[in-house]
Amino acid sequence: MIANAAERHIPFAATLVGRRELSPDTALFRVAPEPAALEQLSGFLPGQFVQLSVPGGGEVPISPADLPGEDGTLELCVRRVGQVTGLLHQAAAGQPLALRGPFGTGFPVREMTGHPALLLAGGLGIAPLRSLLLHLLRHRDQYGEITLMYGAREPGLMLFRDELVGLAAAHGLRLYLTVDFAREQAAGAYACAIGLLPDLLKGFRFDAGESYVAVCGPPPLYRCLVGELTGAGVAPERVLLSLERRMRCGIGRCCHCAIGTKLCCTDGPVFRLSEVADIPEAL
Amino acid sequence: MGSVVEVNPLSRVEGHGTLRVYLEGRHVERVELCLTESPRLFEALLLGRSFAEVPDIICRICSLCSTVHKVTALLAVEEALKLPVSRTTRLTRELILHGGQLQSHALHLYCLLLPDLLEVKGVADLARQAPELLKAGLALKQVGNQIQEELGGRLIHPVNITLGGVGRRASRDTLYRLRDGIESVLPICTDTVQLFRQGFPFPPLSAPHYLAVQTGESAFSGRALTLESLPGIPVAGYREAISEWPVEHSHAKSARVRGLVPTVGALARLNLAPPAGGPVGELFKEVGGAVTGQDLRGNALAQALELYQSALAARDLVEELLEYDPADTGSPPVLTPAAGSGSAACEAPRGVLIHGYSFDASGLCRAADVITPTSLNQLALEENLLALAHGMEGAEPAVLVAALERLVRCFDPCISCAVHLVQL
Amino acid sequence: MEISAYLANDNLPQFLDTLRAFGTLHGPTLSESGVSLFAPLTSLDRLDLGYRRTQIPPKKYLFPFRDTFLEYRDGRYRFPSGDSKRTVLFGVHACDLEALAYLDQVFLSEPEDPRYAERRANLLLVGISCTPDDYCFCSEPAGSARCDLFLTEQQTGYLVQAESSAGASMLKAAAKLLVSAPPAPPRTPAPCVIPAQDPERAYSRDPLWDEFARSCVGCGACSACCPTCYCFDVRESTGLTGGGSRLREWDNCLFQSHGAVAGGNFRPGRVDRLRYRFLHKYCGFSPLQGRSSCVGCGRCKEVCPVDIDLRELIGKTAPEPGGGR
Amino acid sequence: MKKPSLAIAGLTACSGCQLTLFNCEDELREILERFEVAYFPMGQSDPDPKRHYDVALVEGAVSTPGDLSALFHFRNASRLLIAFGTCALHGGIAAQKNRSTPRPALLREVYGDRAPQLESFPPAPFKNFVSVDAAITGCPPEKGDLLRLLGAVLAGTLPAFPSYPVCLECRSRENLCLLLERNQLCLGPVIQGGCNARCPATGIPCEGCRGPVEEANVAQELELLLTRGFSREEIERRMSRFTVEWDYGQRS
Ligand SMILES: Cc1cc2nc3c(=O)[nH]c(=O)nc-3n(C[C@H](O)[C@H](O)[C@H](O)COP(=O)(O)OP(=O)(O)OC[C@H]3O[C@@H](n4cnc5c(N)ncnc54)[C@H](O)[C@@H]3O)c2cc1C
Ligand code: SF4
Ligand code: SF4
Ligand code: SF4
């Protein structure tokens, strides 16, 4: 809980301490916030986001890709698309940054205990789901079967592949990787399927009645997956969608992120399908 | 074997130009000044446009002189349409023209010419080597700009001065601000005069034939021109007095007035109407010897004197405007198109500027003509360049062209303006 | 504490001068070009009590069009030093007071917006009764308690009523100019607004939607002039000497940039954006879901160059007032 | 840190954009201090046109082969090419008759028999020939926009300029709406804002000097002006003053 209202508006200082390129336009940034910010991050739930500032450029919402705070840093998986993300991609270790948060709803990890979890990630959607995955695996014994299906456009754009394969081996994570396009060989080298995520889901057997399903990916993905999932018998309350909208303030004021009459930044970004199914523009 | 020394682009002038010196051994054959700015075709752009649009379009001919182009166009169109203007409007125009003159002279003296005095390459060097002088010059320039922006609504290409009136009359608060600004730079004005007293040592040049607008009620505009001792050349008949023709190597034109090669600008104005009385008159008594009867090298000092003159005049105008006549808001009249022709002449910072237009019954422009100071100066400039080059024959080519470039700068040419029409 | 009193017309100028003790006095004035606006009452001659509505509502005092929200210097963001001065805003109509109360709910709710809160704490509001014109669409001119003091026009003066302790202090300071009056009748509730609408309506197939989408020139006047519109954009810029500032600027939901994200737009067509506008105005966004924010001031109708009036989408089958959610 | 090198140049133009740099009187010394001014003939002699520039601010439209080769030069030599001003961005004042009068006729009008010797084509914006990295619009540009751009470049980025029309700022300044209340030919609804509605603030309708706003509903503006009694001819004449390439059917 954030004690002081001003702290939700004024970013804390932070420093870029390391970066790792993941694909031609995406990198994993390791950021060390000042102690007061870490304190706030201690309450972080996977699926929540932070408002990251690159001074002089502006501020963007980013969902941490790990469980921030514990080792004094957080990992942000960021794609270069414009002004602020572009500046971040130019930055080297030592670059001063700033951040606020965490904000928004996260995945209901407590409510999910005892249940199987199915994580469906498309493209950059892996970022928040990696955070969720790390949480589930850390508390492995509290959850049922854990499955991650991750689709990328092509093998070179698959993020965290080696790491995910390692996690699967060590923790009994069921991992399915797929790419939209690839030559057979390339796919073979990557040990992944070729096809769209919804197709992969079609042939998949799981305990639909008991499972929680978390989805994050590009907008068209939700429409395809949601039908599959409800068709398979997953309760809409247990379909968890992490949605993205244009966001400016992150705390429910600037109103850019509205979905129907809900705000993505405060009512989301993680919504239950039951909350948004009736909103025409949501998915 | 002949050789050519070229300066391209001419630097620290407004617009694109090239200077070429044709040498035969060390003997100077020919000097060419090419104003290579791309053709702008303003007169052609104006044809078919409505009378109300003409001033807004033509002011874009040049940014440094946009205010005076706009006012001259307004005067010419108003004459064509027989539009009267109120006192507020007249005073506002007068004040904004002083603002334009302040900004233009300050820019020229401090940013473009001063590097010559201090023997550096330009404004970036000034910022390092003479920051205080540059700061003073910019303060002066800023006051001119403040006047232009407050009264014109926009710094360059003013909008608030319009046909028959002003969009909005300056408020009292604005006028107070302007007065404070002007007063704060008066000391810089007198310093500037001292700074630019320093001559510029080269062989003598021929004595110019000065041409200026015969001003009266207005410090800038008038209905007649004076050429040396020949007053009363009517502006309305300017085409009979001035012959203009395009030059081979240049996109600009050359001109003669009554067969003579004219010289226009600050120096011409001060020679034809030396300031008498008042603080400027006093100063002129002290330094005027370096200006009167001199060749173009006195132009910088003349501009410095005019800076002071303009600052003082602007302050007086602010006082006059403060004596508000509440009834005279300067609101422009409702305009109705009519056929007619009109011309007007103003003293731009660089000298005589003439606009002439004709409109048909639906108010559309059927003929447009602009004679700019730089066109009027073109021949004198070339003659001077040649004389200077001859006087320096035998000098190192680098020294020679440096001197020539410096002489070009003394004329303060405005190449954007110069490049455009002939519509005879 | 006397909370209501009577002020005779003759005493109004003196009364206003008394209010100056509480802060810089602002009120409705007419600009040189004939626009009605709230501005400092440097002289009482400027006061225009007969005004209908100002072009920009009083929100400008709390949430200016362009505002430096944060400054960046020496590795830290911070609020710029507070610039807010104590201000008495005189002559605000009930609809505008209602709108301010709405904005208070937006900006003073947790987490409170410190810039807004600082300005709000420094703003005293004196309301005044009004005469509606053709653009107004409130049910009837009403009083309002959403202020410090409210003046209700009577035949030869005003009934003055304190609505806060600050208002009571004002009354006390002006005691010499007032005569006692019987306690005013209880206030009618807030002026009528367009009742809250069912969000379903925003997605109706009414052809009017397309007609509006076709004709909206996207000028942005409606939201700028709306007393409860508060969408803002955020932009950051760096100065030449390092350091920078983060600006907030009013935004309009009908601009394409409002919903644009990398690779797409969640409200690609103007019709989608008009639906958004409808939702925000008449259905309310979380946490104000189920509240209409329209106070009936009539500004959007007056300023829209193409006469778009979203209320027409409601008119045909309007539910009973209060029949929303 | 190495100072970014700066080139400032002009093609077919009035030099107003370059003058705007000089008009930043309060900041000029700071600018000259923080950038290495590598090419700026208007302010500095002996420009060296061969080297590499971090930023090139180039004003003016492209209307001669010389303009074009200069443009290519600056594109090739610069990391960031900035279209500086409305002429560079939209063609500007010189292009206003591109659609209505053939170039040779315009040239003949002004240069008579010499016209055929002049190599000149219809003035066009940079984007017709090269890619630009950013633009500052305006005839003249706003000082603030120029300073924001230079500040952003120093910070390693480019500025985010607002994308709203003139009307938004105009209304927010509480100007009288000249279109609605005075029935004047104001282009505010379809013109890129950022000038703080300078002209309507003085009671003069917006002449469109900043070019079209991103999502101009041009067809509606046209309809609006037609119903207010302006002739199509007059409207098009006005709209083409700074931007000739309007799509009069565009609605978004
Ligand atoms: C809750 C949430 C979590 C996110 N998590 C991640 C993440 O983990 N990794 C990641 O790379 N990105 C994430 N994003 C998207 C990221 O915020 C945008 O890519 C970023 O804001 C673009 O900023 P910019 O300054 O680089 O682009 P700009 O220069 O501002 O614009 C470039 C493009 O991005 C669009 N854009 C502007 N703001 C947003 C926005 N808030 N969301 C999306 N697009 C926007 C613009 O409309 C434009 O099309 C997340 C977004 C949200 C809302
Ligand atoms: S005022 Fe009218 S035209 Fe302007 S944005 Fe609003 S709805 Fe569209
Ligand atoms: S005056 Fe022009 S710019 Fe201002 S609101 Fe009206 S139409 Fe828009
Ligand atoms: S109001 Fe229009 S013409 Fe005036 S400066 Fe702004 S964009 Fe240019």
mmCIF file of N, CA, C and O in Angstrom, chain C residues 225-257:
data_model
loop_
_atom_site.group_PDB
_atom_site.id
_atom_site.type_symbol
_atom_site.label_atom_id
_atom_site.label_comp_id
_atom_site.label_asym_id
_atom_site.label_seq_id
_atom_site.Cartn_x
_atom_site.Cartn_y
_atom_site.Cartn_z
ATOM 1 N N CYS C 225 -14.295 23.192 -23.509
ATOM 2 C CA CYS C 225 -15.272 24.060 -22.865
ATOM 3 C C CYS C 225 -16.161 23.317 -21.868
ATOM 4 O O CYS C 225 -16.945 23.945 -21.168
ATOM 5 N N CYS C 226 -16.066 22.003 -21.832
ATOM 6 C CA CYS C 226 -16.919 21.248 -20.914
ATOM 7 C C CYS C 226 -16.409 21.408 -19.487
ATOM 8 O O CYS C 226 -15.222 21.240 -19.235
ATOM 9 N N PRO C 227 -17.287 21.716 -18.553
ATOM 10 C CA PRO C 227 -16.809 21.941 -17.186
ATOM 11 C C PRO C 227 -16.387 20.662 -16.474
ATOM 12 O O PRO C 227 -15.754 20.718 -15.432
ATOM 13 N N THR C 228 -16.749 19.502 -17.017
ATOM 14 C CA THR C 228 -16.329 18.278 -16.335
ATOM 15 C C THR C 228 -15.388 17.415 -17.161
ATOM 16 O O THR C 228 -14.994 16.350 -16.720
ATOM 17 N N CYS C 229 -15.036 17.840 -18.363
ATOM 18 C CA CYS C 229 -14.057 17.072 -19.134
ATOM 19 C C CYS C 229 -12.679 17.278 -18.517
ATOM 20 O O CYS C 229 -12.287 18.414 -18.257
ATOM 21 N N TYR C 230 -11.983 16.211 -18.317
ATOM 22 C CA TYR C 230 -10.673 16.346 -17.687
ATOM 23 C C TYR C 230 -9.623 15.410 -18.257
ATOM 24 O O TYR C 230 -8.540 15.265 -17.700
ATOM 25 N N CYS C 231 -9.893 14.729 -19.375
ATOM 26 C CA CYS C 231 -8.853 13.903 -19.986
ATOM 27 C C CYS C 231 -7.622 14.771 -20.202
ATOM 28 O O CYS C 231 -7.745 15.897 -20.662
ATOM 29 N N PHE C 232 -6.482 14.240 -19.888
ATOM 30 C CA PHE C 232 -5.285 15.021 -20.181
ATOM 31 C C PHE C 232 -4.208 14.162 -20.802
ATOM 32 O O PHE C 232 -4.151 12.964 -20.594
ATOM 33 N N ASP C 233 -3.393 14.812 -21.587
ATOM 34 C CA ASP C 233 -2.257 14.166 -22.213
ATOM 35 C C ASP C 233 -1.018 14.575 -21.405
ATOM 36 O O ASP C 233 -1.046 15.581 -20.694
ATOM 37 N N VAL C 234 0.004 13.803 -21.532
ATOM 38 C CA VAL C 234 1.231 14.098 -20.793
ATOM 39 C C VAL C 234 2.371 14.137 -21.795
ATOM 40 O O VAL C 234 2.480 13.258 -22.641
ATOM 41 N N ARG C 235 3.158 15.183 -21.737
ATOM 42 C CA ARG C 235 4.316 15.277 -22.623
ATOM 43 C C ARG C 235 5.516 15.761 -21.837
ATOM 44 O O ARG C 235 5.379 16.530 -20.892
ATOM 45 N N GLU C 236 6.648 15.315 -22.253
ATOM 46 C CA GLU C 236 7.841 15.685 -21.509
ATOM 47 C C GLU C 236 8.816 16.381 -22.438
ATOM 48 O O GLU C 236 8.905 16.032 -23.610
ATOM 49 N N SER C 237 9.501 17.369 -21.937
ATOM 50 C CA SER C 237 10.516 17.990 -22.774
ATOM 51 C C SER C 237 11.729 18.342 -21.931
ATOM 52 O O SER C 237 11.635 18.554 -20.728
ATOM 53 N N THR C 238 12.854 18.390 -22.621
ATOM 54 C CA THR C 238 14.110 18.698 -21.942
ATOM 55 C C THR C 238 14.505 20.117 -22.279
ATOM 56 O O THR C 238 14.315 20.557 -23.402
ATOM 57 N N GLY C 239 15.081 20.793 -21.348
ATOM 58 C CA GLY C 239 15.596 22.131 -21.614
ATOM 59 C C GLY C 239 16.988 22.016 -22.220
ATOM 60 O O GLY C 239 17.577 20.942 -22.263
ATOM 61 N N LEU C 240 17.503 23.152 -22.688
ATOM 62 C CA LEU C 240 18.839 23.140 -23.292
ATOM 63 C C LEU C 240 19.904 22.852 -22.247
ATOM 64 O O LEU C 240 20.961 22.328 -22.550
ATOM 65 N N THR C 241 19.629 23.211 -21.018
ATOM 66 C CA THR C 241 20.647 23.081 -19.989
ATOM 67 C C THR C 241 20.435 21.816 -19.168
ATOM 68 O O THR C 241 20.797 21.762 -18.005
ATOM 69 N N GLY C 242 19.827 20.796 -19.761
ATOM 70 C CA GLY C 242 19.522 19.590 -19.005
ATOM 71 C C GLY C 242 18.286 19.850 -18.179
ATOM 72 O O GLY C 242 17.707 20.918 -18.233
ATOM 73 N N GLY C 243 17.878 18.878 -17.404
ATOM 74 C CA GLY C 243 16.631 19.067 -16.658
ATOM 75 C C GLY C 243 15.483 19.069 -17.630
ATOM 76 O O GLY C 243 15.677 19.203 -18.844
ATOM 77 N N GLY C 244 14.304 18.885 -17.119
ATOM 78 C CA GLY C 244 13.185 18.856 -18.046
ATOM 79 C C GLY C 244 11.894 19.080 -17.315
ATOM 80 O O GLY C 244 11.877 19.268 -16.094
ATOM 81 N N SER C 245 10.822 19.078 -18.078
ATOM 82 C CA SER C 245 9.544 19.234 -17.407
ATOM 83 C C SER C 245 8.519 18.331 -18.059
ATOM 84 O O SER C 245 8.590 18.036 -19.251
ATOM 85 N N ARG C 246 7.629 17.867 -17.230
ATOM 86 C CA ARG C 246 6.550 17.019 -17.704
ATOM 87 C C ARG C 246 5.276 17.847 -17.660
ATOM 88 O O ARG C 246 4.888 18.354 -16.610
ATOM 89 N N LEU C 247 4.671 17.983 -18.832
ATOM 90 C CA LEU C 247 3.481 18.825 -18.948
ATOM 91 C C LEU C 247 2.229 17.977 -18.958
ATOM 92 O O LEU C 247 2.214 16.871 -19.492
ATOM 93 N N ARG C 248 1.195 18.558 -18.422
ATOM 94 C CA ARG C 248 -0.134 18.008 -18.642
ATOM 95 C C ARG C 248 -0.878 19.001 -19.513
ATOM 96 O O ARG C 248 -0.761 20.210 -19.320
ATOM 97 N N GLU C 249 -1.648 18.481 -20.431
ATOM 98 C CA GLU C 249 -2.392 19.367 -21.319
ATOM 99 C C GLU C 249 -3.751 18.738 -21.570
ATOM 100 O O GLU C 249 -3.846 17.522 -21.711
ATOM 101 N N TRP C 250 -4.777 19.556 -21.630
ATOM 102 C CA TRP C 250 -6.110 19.031 -21.904
ATOM 103 C C TRP C 250 -6.085 18.216 -23.198
ATOM 104 O O TRP C 250 -5.490 18.622 -24.195
ATOM 105 N N ASP C 251 -6.791 17.117 -23.176
ATOM 106 C CA ASP C 251 -6.880 16.290 -24.366
ATOM 107 C C ASP C 251 -8.358 16.225 -24.750
ATOM 108 O O ASP C 251 -9.225 16.638 -23.984
ATOM 109 N N ASN C 252 -8.621 15.705 -25.934
ATOM 110 C CA ASN C 252 -10.013 15.522 -26.337
ATOM 111 C C ASN C 252 -10.161 14.098 -26.831
ATOM 112 O O ASN C 252 -9.362 13.623 -27.630
ATOM 113 N N CYS C 253 -11.208 13.435 -26.347
ATOM 114 C CA CYS C 253 -11.366 12.018 -26.652
ATOM 115 C C CYS C 253 -11.732 11.791 -28.113
ATOM 116 O O CYS C 253 -11.729 10.657 -28.586
ATOM 117 N N LEU C 254 -12.048 12.869 -28.841
ATOM 118 C CA LEU C 254 -12.396 12.682 -30.250
ATOM 119 C C LEU C 254 -11.172 12.752 -31.153
ATOM 120 O O LEU C 254 -11.256 12.557 -32.356
ATOM 121 N N PHE C 255 -10.019 13.024 -30.558
ATOM 122 C CA PHE C 255 -8.790 13.000 -31.351
ATOM 123 C C PHE C 255 -8.338 11.559 -31.526
ATOM 124 O O PHE C 255 -8.402 10.765 -30.593
ATOM 125 N N GLN C 256 -7.812 11.305 -32.688
ATOM 126 C CA GLN C 256 -7.345 9.971 -33.013
ATOM 127 C C GLN C 256 -6.242 9.519 -32.046
ATOM 128 O O GLN C 256 -6.168 8.352 -31.668
ATOM 129 N N SER C 257 -5.421 10.453 -31.611
ATOM 130 C CA SER C 257 -4.290 10.080 -30.756
ATOM 131 C C SER C 257 -4.743 9.579 -29.383
ATOM 132 O O SER C 257 -3.968 8.962 -28.659
#
